[in-house]
Amino acid sequence: MSIFTKIIDGEIPCYKVAEDNNFIAFLDINPNAKGHTLVVPKKEENKLFDLSKEEYLSLMDFSYRVAKALEKAVDCKRVCMSVIGLEVPHVHVHLVPTNAMADMQFTKKEKLTNEEFVALANKISENF
Ligand code: AMP
């Protein structure tokens, strides 16, 4: 069972941003930038292109809606998207409020307090 399935099942806490029957979005715990969000299908699948085309398109649709909320909630040049999965083998879309290329290189990390995570998740969620 992946760590994201544990989050989906409520066994591990997260800073939730949005949810429906098939997807959940929550803040990345080690963010590249403030508002870095992960969009995760509830069905545990390893790689993005293991999803059926329908599941893939649904994930993109949900991610689009989360990105729109992020654009409203977090000041940035643009929201960028990446799918990696080398650390957690459960499909997830990274949505990163980006100001510079360094924000998308997954090396420069931002430290946030619990209160900052909670406030950010609430603000994004209100705009979803
Ligand atoms: P990757 O699998 O390379 O796309 O990276 C996995 C991402 O998941 C990293 O950015 C981690 O910071 C993030 N991550 C790992 N565990 C958690 C967690 N419990 N809550 C939120 N984000 C997590």
XYZ file of C-alpha atoms and ligand atoms in Angstrom:
151
model
C 0.000 0.000 0.000
C 1.456 3.384 -1.002
C 1.846 6.314 1.385
C -0.724 8.159 -0.737
C -3.261 5.333 -0.294
C -2.707 5.708 3.461
C -3.494 9.430 3.092
C -6.605 8.628 1.001
C -7.730 6.099 3.659
C -7.204 8.699 6.413
C -4.409 6.723 8.103
C -1.917 9.569 7.549
C -2.864 13.256 7.716
C -2.495 15.699 4.846
C -3.182 19.330 4.053
C -6.172 18.660 1.806
C -6.983 21.064 -1.010
C -9.732 19.255 -2.946
C -11.404 15.861 -3.231
C -14.076 13.988 -5.181
C -14.949 10.307 -5.567
C -11.918 9.528 -7.718
C -9.228 12.083 -6.853
C -7.637 13.922 -3.947
C -5.359 16.970 -3.999
C -3.146 17.914 -1.047
C -0.069 20.040 -0.395
C 3.330 18.475 -0.993
C 4.989 18.116 2.423
C 8.416 19.102 1.025
C 7.390 21.798 -1.454
C 9.424 23.345 -4.247
C 7.442 26.537 -3.647
C 4.491 27.756 -1.581
C 1.316 26.047 -2.815
C 3.057 23.019 -4.411
C 0.142 20.595 -4.689
C -0.149 16.902 -5.586
C -3.192 15.572 -7.428
C -3.639 11.833 -6.854
C -6.071 9.247 -8.251
C -7.628 7.256 -5.407
C -7.076 4.088 -7.420
C -3.461 3.108 -6.716
C -1.567 2.831 -9.968
C 2.211 3.105 -10.330
C 2.886 5.014 -13.541
C 0.947 7.783 -15.290
C 0.686 5.862 -18.537
C -0.528 2.723 -16.741
C -3.821 4.616 -16.383
C -6.495 3.991 -18.978
C -6.955 6.892 -21.370
C -10.224 7.717 -19.633
C -8.589 7.733 -16.176
C -5.718 9.834 -17.534
C -8.101 12.407 -19.030
C -10.123 12.532 -15.787
C -6.914 13.134 -13.822
C -6.012 15.985 -16.211
C -9.504 17.442 -15.832
C -9.296 17.402 -12.026
C -5.734 18.798 -12.156
C -6.933 21.636 -14.422
C -9.535 22.616 -11.831
C -6.986 22.502 -8.994
C -4.531 24.576 -11.093
C -7.225 27.229 -11.653
C -7.761 27.417 -7.881
C -3.993 27.662 -7.341
C -3.743 30.544 -9.816
C -6.327 32.455 -7.810
C -4.897 31.608 -4.387
C -1.119 31.893 -4.863
C 0.799 34.749 -6.472
C 3.191 33.381 -9.124
C 4.219 33.788 -12.752
C 2.517 30.546 -13.757
C 1.394 27.194 -12.382
C 3.627 24.471 -13.848
C 2.931 20.764 -14.021
C 5.153 17.714 -13.766
C 4.660 13.980 -13.320
C 7.623 12.051 -11.901
C 6.864 9.308 -9.374
C 10.417 8.096 -8.703
C 9.922 8.528 -4.943
C 6.276 7.501 -4.515
C 5.055 4.798 -6.962
C 1.443 6.004 -6.939
C 0.454 8.324 -9.796
C 0.487 12.012 -8.836
C 0.557 15.293 -10.712
C 2.791 17.997 -9.255
C 1.255 21.463 -9.634
C 3.850 24.078 -8.684
C 3.272 27.850 -8.450
C 6.403 28.886 -10.317
C 8.438 32.087 -10.611
C 11.738 30.702 -11.892
C 13.050 27.518 -13.524
C 14.610 26.581 -10.167
C 11.072 26.090 -8.787
C 10.619 23.138 -11.172
C 13.952 21.438 -10.538
C 12.954 19.688 -7.298
C 16.206 20.693 -5.575
C 15.390 24.062 -3.987
C 12.878 23.385 -1.213
C 10.693 25.730 0.814
C 10.241 25.344 4.605
C 6.733 26.077 5.858
C 5.246 26.007 9.350
C 2.151 23.934 10.119
C 0.130 27.171 10.273
C 1.385 28.228 6.836
C 0.452 24.824 5.348
C -3.038 25.030 6.905
C -3.596 28.615 5.695
C -2.422 27.768 2.162
C -4.577 24.627 1.912
C -7.626 26.583 3.115
C -7.033 29.414 0.633
C -6.622 27.056 -2.334
C -9.607 24.999 -1.210
C -11.810 28.130 -0.993
C -10.969 28.884 -4.637
C -11.691 25.353 -5.866
P 8.010 11.852 -6.864
O 7.544 10.456 -6.564
O 9.462 11.899 -7.273
O 7.120 12.555 -7.861
O 7.945 12.685 -5.514
C 7.017 12.400 -4.506
C 6.581 13.687 -3.842
O 5.690 13.353 -2.804
C 7.717 14.521 -3.224
O 7.637 15.859 -3.717
C 7.434 14.447 -1.723
O 7.764 15.625 -1.032
C 5.939 14.181 -1.693
N 5.471 13.473 -0.495
C 5.975 12.327 0.018
N 5.282 11.961 1.113
C 4.329 12.894 1.293
C 3.285 13.081 2.256
N 3.095 12.213 3.270
N 2.480 14.164 2.142
C 2.663 15.036 1.129
N 3.615 14.915 0.179
C 4.433 13.861 0.266
